Amino acid sequence: MSNCIPETVGREILLHLIDFLVTSYGRDPVITRLLNNTRIHIMPTMNPDGFEATKVPDCYYTPGRYNGNGEDLNRNFPDAFEDNRANIQPETQAVMDWIKNETFVLSANLHGGALVASYTFDNGNPVTGSLKGYSRSPDDDVFIHLAKTYSSNHASMYKGTGCDSRQTFPEGITNGYSWYQLEGGMQDYNYVWGQCFEITLELSCCKYPPEDQLGKFWRDNKVALIEYIKQVHLGVKGQVTDKNGNPIPNAIVEAKGRPHVCPYRTNQHGEYFLLLLPGTYVINATVPGYKSMLKTVEIPDNTGNFSAVKQDFSFPEVSDKISSKVTSCPKTPLYQELSRASAAVKPTVHLLVLMTVVLAIFK
């Protein structure tokens, strides 16, 4: 969890969360089980320079949005839809390296200025349905569930009233693109290139509320934060190994029917994690150069047990040691390339071309 924009509420809430987790361990059975079964990383502030630059707190505007170089860090990530030509800042690069070097599965970034849980995609094009005012990811159902989990456990977000009469969010959630188009955001970057499901939590109408109100913001968000973290155990996880039981990195593991534009791969330990709602799924594991392996998996709601369903894959024909260097997709507008490919053909073969592009990426 991170506070991408240096606003007081998100920073304060995350510091309270750290204190709550540490002091509750060994005393609260739920928190103890959560910590025993979950690796939790918390970054209270991504932009410390911006936080320090705010000398006169203001509810609606702050120069602290920008880092020491005058850049907005939540518009500074590579974008999957447009070449935003961002001059990647040191803070952004550090977060990108962090995402690359860890196997993050679930994340949230905390902001202020509204009261809503916003989910991927923030940007879009016709491939993701932007012409209809909504940019849909392959895991749209999971993202809606994650956003509702937070809003329904928040003290008031679920009411969807927003901050004024012009701004309403049914059930306290919104698709990011439907709210407003955002280019270069961390949320989309994390999902496309980090294999991590991230939502944006707007937690206060006032970006810099009075100090005596900060405690209430923590109380309003406490339950929602814990319930949201539990969702990391939703879905399926496992390991891909060769005939000798050695882990296979770079194997592509996806649920049938929801391919990612940048295929989700196993890490250096051969591990994979897929967030999926309860139901029956066909999981497809592919080691480049070998025949794919399909397994049908029944996924219950295991969040209360703090463990996703485990489904391993063993490739008996793979015996040579696979390179441990994890492959990553180029930081280019991948959805823009899909859109161009689909626009170059007649509508009658539109689906075929999309499938061809996806399969080419999977090889």
Tab-separated table of C-alpha atoms in Angstrom:
chain	number	residue	atom	x	y	z
A	1	MET	CA	0.000	0.000	0.000
A	2	SER	CA	1.291	3.411	-0.846
A	3	ASN	CA	0.551	7.116	-0.673
A	4	CYS	CA	1.451	8.223	-4.200
A	5	ILE	CA	0.463	11.855	-3.728
A	6	PRO	CA	1.824	13.358	-0.487
A	7	GLU	CA	-1.531	14.195	1.109
A	8	THR	CA	-1.934	14.120	4.853
A	9	VAL	CA	-4.830	11.679	5.204
A	10	GLY	CA	-3.263	8.781	3.299
A	11	ARG	CA	0.074	9.217	5.021
A	12	GLU	CA	-1.526	9.372	8.461
A	13	ILE	CA	-3.756	6.352	7.814
A	14	LEU	CA	-0.835	4.201	6.676
A	15	LEU	CA	1.202	5.135	9.749
A	16	HIS	CA	-1.776	4.164	11.910
A	17	LEU	CA	-2.058	0.895	9.973
A	18	ILE	CA	1.587	0.036	10.646
A	19	ASP	CA	1.123	0.734	14.344
A	20	PHE	CA	-2.117	-1.279	14.477
A	21	LEU	CA	-0.609	-4.343	12.770
A	22	VAL	CA	2.495	-4.344	14.951
A	23	THR	CA	0.709	-3.825	18.258
A	24	SER	CA	-2.100	-6.298	17.445
A	25	TYR	CA	0.182	-9.184	16.472
A	26	GLY	CA	-0.013	-11.940	19.065
A	27	ARG	CA	-3.026	-10.283	20.712
A	28	ASP	CA	-5.664	-10.203	17.975
A	29	PRO	CA	-6.160	-13.680	16.410
A	30	VAL	CA	-7.311	-12.298	13.034
A	31	ILE	CA	-4.386	-9.907	12.674
A	32	THR	CA	-1.990	-12.595	13.878
A	33	ARG	CA	-3.200	-15.050	11.220
A	34	LEU	CA	-3.153	-12.333	8.589
A	35	LEU	CA	0.478	-11.457	9.320
A	36	ASN	CA	1.516	-15.106	9.589
A	37	ASN	CA	0.208	-15.741	6.072
A	38	THR	CA	0.772	-12.440	4.257
A	39	ARG	CA	3.766	-10.305	3.292
A	40	ILE	CA	2.661	-6.693	3.650
A	41	HIS	CA	4.665	-3.770	2.275
A	42	ILE	CA	3.675	-0.215	3.193
A	43	MET	CA	5.053	2.999	1.682
A	44	PRO	CA	3.552	5.941	3.611
A	45	THR	CA	4.877	8.549	1.175
A	46	MET	CA	6.169	8.246	-2.374
A	47	ASN	CA	6.860	11.974	-2.634
A	48	PRO	CA	8.482	13.258	0.577
A	49	ASP	CA	9.692	16.438	-1.151
A	50	GLY	CA	6.139	17.322	-2.079
A	51	PHE	CA	4.915	16.713	1.446
A	52	GLU	CA	7.561	19.006	2.887
A	53	ALA	CA	6.800	21.669	0.259
A	54	THR	CA	3.279	22.169	1.577
A	55	LYS	CA	3.735	25.064	3.994
A	56	VAL	CA	0.123	26.292	4.004
A	57	PRO	CA	-2.347	23.375	3.977
A	58	ASP	CA	-5.311	23.815	1.637
A	59	CYS	CA	-8.312	21.545	1.152
A	60	TYR	CA	-8.420	21.790	-2.612
A	61	TYR	CA	-5.002	22.676	-3.966
A	62	THR	CA	-1.462	21.937	-2.959
A	63	PRO	CA	1.931	22.531	-4.583
A	64	GLY	CA	2.967	19.364	-2.759
A	65	ARG	CA	1.414	17.332	-5.554
A	66	TYR	CA	4.699	17.765	-7.430
A	67	ASN	CA	8.155	16.486	-6.560
A	68	GLY	CA	11.310	18.593	-6.336
A	69	ASN	CA	11.523	18.677	-10.143
A	70	GLY	CA	7.956	19.907	-10.543
A	71	GLU	CA	6.645	16.555	-11.831
A	72	ASP	CA	3.343	14.891	-10.893
A	73	LEU	CA	4.412	11.365	-9.959
A	74	ASN	CA	0.961	9.895	-10.580
A	75	ARG	CA	1.232	10.943	-14.243
A	76	ASN	CA	4.815	9.757	-14.549
A	77	PHE	CA	4.604	6.002	-15.181
A	78	PRO	CA	4.761	4.301	-18.603
A	79	ASP	CA	1.258	4.128	-20.059
A	80	ALA	CA	-0.286	1.061	-21.704
A	81	PHE	CA	-2.431	3.133	-24.066
A	82	GLU	CA	-0.434	6.195	-25.091
A	83	ASP	CA	3.192	7.175	-25.440
A	84	ASN	CA	3.121	9.779	-22.701
A	85	ARG	CA	6.841	10.512	-23.116
A	86	ALA	CA	7.186	10.847	-19.371
A	87	ASN	CA	10.532	11.927	-17.999
A	88	ILE	CA	10.728	9.145	-15.421
A	89	GLN	CA	11.571	10.668	-12.049
A	90	PRO	CA	13.882	9.044	-9.458
A	91	GLU	CA	10.934	8.333	-7.147
A	92	THR	CA	8.978	6.706	-9.988
A	93	GLN	CA	11.954	4.622	-11.077
A	94	ALA	CA	12.506	3.459	-7.503
A	95	VAL	CA	8.886	2.277	-7.300
A	96	MET	CA	9.121	0.598	-10.716
A	97	ASP	CA	12.252	-1.257	-9.570
A	98	TRP	CA	10.495	-2.228	-6.348
A	99	ILE	CA	7.542	-3.637	-8.290
A	100	LYS	CA	9.889	-5.542	-10.603
A	101	ASN	CA	11.934	-7.076	-7.790
A	102	GLU	CA	9.013	-8.179	-5.609
A	103	THR	CA	6.075	-10.453	-6.387
A	104	PHE	CA	3.249	-8.117	-5.463
A	105	VAL	CA	-0.274	-9.465	-5.926
A	106	LEU	CA	-2.616	-6.833	-4.484
A	107	SER	CA	-2.090	-3.143	-3.866
A	108	ALA	CA	-3.825	0.147	-3.163
A	109	ASN	CA	-2.654	3.723	-3.485
A	110	LEU	CA	-4.183	6.355	-1.235
A	111	HIS	CA	-5.239	9.819	-2.362
A	112	GLY	CA	-7.435	12.694	-1.249
A	113	GLY	CA	-9.906	15.029	-2.914
A	114	ALA	CA	-12.867	12.640	-3.196
A	115	LEU	CA	-14.460	9.675	-1.419
A	116	VAL	CA	-14.463	6.659	-3.719
A	117	ALA	CA	-12.671	3.425	-4.624
A	118	SER	CA	-11.505	3.716	-8.236
A	119	TYR	CA	-10.318	0.759	-10.288
A	120	THR	CA	-8.470	-0.067	-13.526
A	121	PHE	CA	-8.310	1.081	-16.241
A	122	ASP	CA	-7.631	4.787	-15.770
A	123	ASN	CA	-6.816	5.176	-19.450
A	124	GLY	CA	-8.302	3.352	-22.408
A	125	ASN	CA	-9.010	2.971	-26.104
A	126	PRO	CA	-11.636	1.165	-28.233
A	127	VAL	CA	-10.061	-2.229	-27.444
A	128	THR	CA	-11.026	-1.783	-23.779
A	129	GLY	CA	-14.402	-0.173	-24.497
A	130	SER	CA	-13.514	3.490	-24.107
A	131	LEU	CA	-16.042	4.489	-26.791
A	132	LYS	CA	-18.733	3.517	-24.283
A	133	GLY	CA	-17.141	5.592	-21.528
A	134	TYR	CA	-15.750	2.617	-19.590
A	135	SER	CA	-12.307	1.041	-19.892
A	136	ARG	CA	-12.632	-2.645	-19.011
A	137	SER	CA	-9.727	-4.860	-17.983
A	138	PRO	CA	-9.771	-8.663	-18.424
A	139	ASP	CA	-10.293	-8.875	-14.651
A	140	ASP	CA	-13.053	-6.286	-14.398
A	141	ASP	CA	-15.177	-8.523	-12.151
A	142	VAL	CA	-12.327	-8.903	-9.672
A	143	PHE	CA	-11.626	-5.178	-9.634
A	144	ILE	CA	-15.294	-4.386	-8.977
A	145	HIS	CA	-15.224	-6.871	-6.095
A	146	LEU	CA	-12.051	-5.313	-4.660
A	147	ALA	CA	-13.469	-1.788	-4.873
A	148	LYS	CA	-16.763	-2.869	-3.282
A	149	THR	CA	-14.901	-4.713	-0.533
A	150	TYR	CA	-13.277	-1.465	0.472
A	151	SER	CA	-16.261	0.832	0.055
A	152	SER	CA	-18.715	-1.497	1.825
A	153	ASN	CA	-16.428	-1.758	4.867
A	154	HIS	CA	-15.731	1.981	5.002
A	155	ALA	CA	-17.729	4.125	7.427
A	156	SER	CA	-19.405	6.141	4.660
A	157	MET	CA	-17.844	5.518	1.236
A	158	TYR	CA	-20.490	2.919	0.357
A	159	LYS	CA	-23.168	5.651	0.367
A	160	GLY	CA	-21.676	7.025	-2.847
A	161	THR	CA	-22.604	10.634	-2.113
A	162	GLY	CA	-19.224	12.042	-3.093
A	163	CYS	CA	-18.102	15.455	-1.966
A	164	ASP	CA	-20.772	17.609	-3.596
A	165	SER	CA	-24.043	17.257	-5.475
A	166	ARG	CA	-22.246	17.087	-8.835
A	167	GLN	CA	-20.235	14.020	-7.907
A	168	THR	CA	-21.953	10.719	-7.074
A	169	PHE	CA	-20.511	7.216	-7.147
A	170	PRO	CA	-23.013	4.320	-6.904
A	171	GLU	CA	-21.922	2.019	-4.050
A	172	GLY	CA	-18.860	4.223	-3.585
A	173	ILE	CA	-16.894	2.828	-6.536
A	174	THR	CA	-16.007	3.890	-10.073
A	175	ASN	CA	-14.089	2.720	-13.095
A	176	GLY	CA	-11.168	5.131	-13.351
A	177	TYR	CA	-11.723	5.993	-17.006
A	178	SER	CA	-15.444	6.544	-16.432
A	179	TRP	CA	-14.572	9.155	-13.811
A	180	TYR	CA	-11.841	10.920	-15.768
A	181	GLN	CA	-9.116	9.804	-18.140
A	182	LEU	CA	-5.678	9.582	-16.559
A	183	GLU	CA	-2.452	8.987	-18.441
A	184	GLY	CA	0.670	7.563	-16.793
A	185	GLY	CA	-0.914	6.457	-13.514
A	186	MET	CA	0.593	3.914	-11.117
A	187	GLN	CA	-2.629	1.882	-10.929
A	188	ASP	CA	-2.615	0.809	-14.585
A	189	TYR	CA	1.166	0.376	-14.613
A	190	ASN	CA	1.052	-2.009	-11.664
A	191	TYR	CA	-1.672	-4.127	-13.254
A	192	VAL	CA	-0.154	-4.343	-16.748
A	193	TRP	CA	3.569	-4.597	-15.962
A	194	GLY	CA	3.644	-5.548	-12.285
A	195	GLN	CA	1.088	-8.396	-12.366
A	196	CYS	CA	-0.458	-6.709	-9.353
A	197	PHE	CA	-4.106	-5.697	-8.922
A	198	GLU	CA	-4.154	-2.133	-7.650
A	199	ILE	CA	-7.027	0.217	-6.915
A	200	THR	CA	-6.973	3.902	-6.007
A	201	LEU	CA	-8.585	4.933	-2.732
A	202	GLU	CA	-9.749	8.536	-2.526
A	203	LEU	CA	-10.245	8.934	1.209
A	204	SER	CA	-11.102	12.554	1.964
A	205	CYS	CA	-12.835	15.474	0.324
A	206	CYS	CA	-10.277	17.768	1.933
A	207	LYS	CA	-6.679	17.043	0.955
A	208	TYR	CA	-5.278	18.656	4.110
A	209	PRO	CA	-7.888	18.529	6.898
A	210	PRO	CA	-7.276	19.953	10.382
A	211	GLU	CA	-5.046	17.858	12.610
A	212	ASP	CA	-7.829	17.068	15.068
A	213	GLN	CA	-9.772	15.233	12.314
A	214	LEU	CA	-7.022	12.796	11.371
A	215	GLY	CA	-7.914	10.260	14.054
A	216	LYS	CA	-11.439	9.959	12.675
A	217	PHE	CA	-10.120	9.198	9.187
A	218	TRP	CA	-8.199	6.252	10.615
A	219	ARG	CA	-11.284	4.938	12.413
A	220	ASP	CA	-13.369	5.320	9.239
A	221	ASN	CA	-10.868	3.284	7.202
A	222	LYS	CA	-9.534	0.738	9.704
A	223	VAL	CA	-11.930	-2.146	8.961
A	224	ALA	CA	-11.892	-1.493	5.212
A	225	LEU	CA	-8.092	-1.662	5.084
A	226	ILE	CA	-7.948	-5.021	6.875
A	227	GLU	CA	-10.748	-6.535	4.774
A	228	TYR	CA	-9.073	-5.314	1.619
A	229	ILE	CA	-5.712	-6.849	2.555
A	230	LYS	CA	-7.441	-10.199	3.114
A	231	GLN	CA	-8.425	-10.252	-0.575
A	232	VAL	CA	-4.846	-11.085	-1.538
A	233	HIS	CA	-5.816	-14.671	-0.671
A	234	LEU	CA	-8.613	-14.724	-3.244
A	235	GLY	CA	-8.039	-17.024	-6.219
A	236	VAL	CA	-5.304	-19.520	-7.047
A	237	LYS	CA	-1.569	-19.796	-6.534
A	238	GLY	CA	1.060	-22.432	-7.173
A	239	GLN	CA	4.441	-23.348	-8.553
A	240	VAL	CA	5.572	-24.517	-11.981
A	241	THR	CA	8.381	-27.093	-11.898
A	242	ASP	CA	10.333	-29.408	-14.207
A	243	LYS	CA	10.636	-33.203	-14.002
A	244	ASN	CA	13.192	-32.893	-11.202
A	245	GLY	CA	11.105	-30.514	-9.135
A	246	ASN	CA	13.170	-27.462	-10.023
A	247	PRO	CA	11.224	-24.211	-10.360
A	248	ILE	CA	10.581	-22.879	-13.865
A	249	PRO	CA	10.684	-19.075	-14.097
A	250	ASN	CA	9.018	-17.197	-16.975
A	251	ALA	CA	6.278	-19.782	-17.452
A	252	ILE	CA	3.045	-18.095	-18.550
A	253	VAL	CA	0.120	-18.907	-16.255
A	254	GLU	CA	-3.268	-17.409	-17.083
A	255	ALA	CA	-6.929	-18.218	-16.541
A	256	LYS	CA	-8.608	-19.192	-19.792
A	257	GLY	CA	-10.725	-16.382	-21.203
A	258	ARG	CA	-8.855	-13.552	-19.483
A	259	PRO	CA	-5.491	-13.087	-21.203
A	260	HIS	CA	-3.398	-10.119	-20.162
A	261	VAL	CA	-1.825	-7.901	-22.794
A	262	CYS	CA	1.449	-8.522	-20.977
A	263	PRO	CA	1.105	-12.230	-20.040
A	264	TYR	CA	1.404	-13.052	-16.349
A	265	ARG	CA	4.497	-15.164	-15.707
A	266	THR	CA	6.053	-17.122	-12.867
A	267	ASN	CA	8.759	-15.444	-10.803
A	268	GLN	CA	12.299	-16.725	-10.288
A	269	HIS	CA	10.954	-19.331	-7.847
A	270	GLY	CA	8.454	-20.650	-10.388
A	271	GLU	CA	5.572	-19.170	-8.380
A	272	TYR	CA	2.406	-17.653	-9.797
A	273	PHE	CA	-0.575	-15.871	-8.241
A	274	LEU	CA	-3.919	-15.150	-9.918
A	275	LEU	CA	-6.688	-13.208	-8.193
A	276	LEU	CA	-10.018	-14.764	-9.222
A	277	LEU	CA	-13.532	-14.703	-7.808
A	278	PRO	CA	-15.071	-17.979	-6.569
A	279	GLY	CA	-16.001	-20.240	-9.480
A	280	THR	CA	-14.637	-22.826	-11.899
A	281	TYR	CA	-11.691	-21.863	-14.092
A	282	VAL	CA	-9.339	-23.492	-16.570
A	283	ILE	CA	-5.778	-22.501	-15.739
A	284	ASN	CA	-3.331	-22.607	-18.629
A	285	ALA	CA	0.387	-23.017	-17.885
A	286	THR	CA	2.842	-22.600	-20.762
A	287	VAL	CA	6.597	-23.091	-20.815
A	288	PRO	CA	8.014	-21.544	-24.002
A	289	GLY	CA	8.885	-24.332	-26.458
A	290	TYR	CA	6.714	-26.963	-24.791
A	291	LYS	CA	3.074	-28.040	-24.958
A	292	SER	CA	0.730	-26.092	-22.678
A	293	MET	CA	-0.846	-27.748	-19.651
A	294	LEU	CA	-4.504	-27.136	-18.726
A	295	LYS	CA	-6.060	-27.796	-15.327
A	296	THR	CA	-9.635	-27.139	-14.172
A	297	VAL	CA	-9.710	-25.515	-10.755
A	298	GLU	CA	-12.656	-24.924	-8.449
A	299	ILE	CA	-12.046	-21.767	-6.451
A	300	PRO	CA	-13.982	-21.113	-3.230
A	301	ASP	CA	-13.856	-17.933	-1.161
A	302	ASN	CA	-10.757	-18.699	0.867
A	303	THR	CA	-10.023	-15.199	2.128
A	304	GLY	CA	-11.214	-16.169	5.615
A	305	ASN	CA	-8.687	-19.002	5.658
A	306	PHE	CA	-5.860	-16.678	4.555
A	307	SER	CA	-4.811	-18.999	1.751
A	308	ALA	CA	-5.668	-19.113	-1.934
A	309	VAL	CA	-6.309	-22.480	-3.596
A	310	LYS	CA	-3.025	-24.173	-4.498
A	311	GLN	CA	-2.549	-25.661	-7.947
A	312	ASP	CA	0.929	-26.704	-9.028
A	313	PHE	CA	2.084	-27.626	-12.521
A	314	SER	CA	4.860	-30.133	-13.254
A	315	PHE	CA	6.271	-30.399	-16.765
A	316	PRO	CA	7.780	-33.926	-17.058
A	317	GLU	CA	9.309	-33.209	-20.488
A	318	VAL	CA	11.281	-30.234	-19.173
A	319	SER	CA	14.608	-31.320	-17.764
A	320	ASP	CA	17.093	-28.642	-18.782
A	321	LYS	CA	17.608	-25.791	-16.382
A	322	ILE	CA	15.543	-22.802	-17.496
A	323	SER	CA	17.120	-19.355	-17.385
A	324	SER	CA	16.306	-17.604	-14.098
A	325	LYS	CA	16.120	-14.182	-15.748
A	326	VAL	CA	12.479	-13.139	-15.635
A	327	THR	CA	11.205	-11.788	-18.941
A	328	SER	CA	9.187	-8.590	-18.930
A	329	CYS	CA	7.122	-6.838	-21.581
A	330	PRO	CA	8.495	-3.665	-23.168
A	331	LYS	CA	7.306	-0.440	-21.543
A	332	THR	CA	5.410	0.589	-24.668
A	333	PRO	CA	1.701	1.357	-25.253
A	334	LEU	CA	0.695	-2.304	-25.635
A	335	TYR	CA	-3.031	-1.576	-25.948
A	336	GLN	CA	-2.311	1.063	-28.581
A	337	GLU	CA	-0.622	-1.642	-30.649
A	338	LEU	CA	-3.667	-3.910	-30.258
A	339	SER	CA	-5.937	-1.079	-31.322
A	340	ARG	CA	-3.882	-0.423	-34.452
A	341	ALA	CA	-3.926	-4.102	-35.362
A	342	SER	CA	-7.690	-4.346	-35.000
A	343	ALA	CA	-8.309	-1.155	-36.978
A	344	ALA	CA	-6.297	-2.473	-39.910
A	345	VAL	CA	-8.793	-5.234	-40.747
A	346	LYS	CA	-12.452	-5.624	-41.623
A	347	PRO	CA	-14.924	-6.016	-38.743
A	348	THR	CA	-15.751	-9.596	-39.773
A	349	VAL	CA	-12.249	-10.768	-38.825
A	350	HIS	CA	-11.803	-8.398	-35.887
A	351	LEU	CA	-11.846	-11.171	-33.262
A	352	LEU	CA	-9.451	-13.350	-35.247
A	353	VAL	CA	-6.853	-10.608	-35.466
A	354	LEU	CA	-7.052	-9.881	-31.740
A	355	MET	CA	-6.588	-13.556	-30.991
A	356	THR	CA	-3.628	-13.707	-33.353
A	357	VAL	CA	-1.926	-10.794	-31.617
A	358	VAL	CA	-2.510	-12.275	-28.172
A	359	LEU	CA	-1.229	-15.692	-29.197
A	360	ALA	CA	1.846	-14.122	-30.748
A	361	ILE	CA	2.606	-12.431	-27.444
A	362	PHE	CA	2.102	-15.691	-25.570
A	363	LYS	CA	4.722	-17.649	-27.542
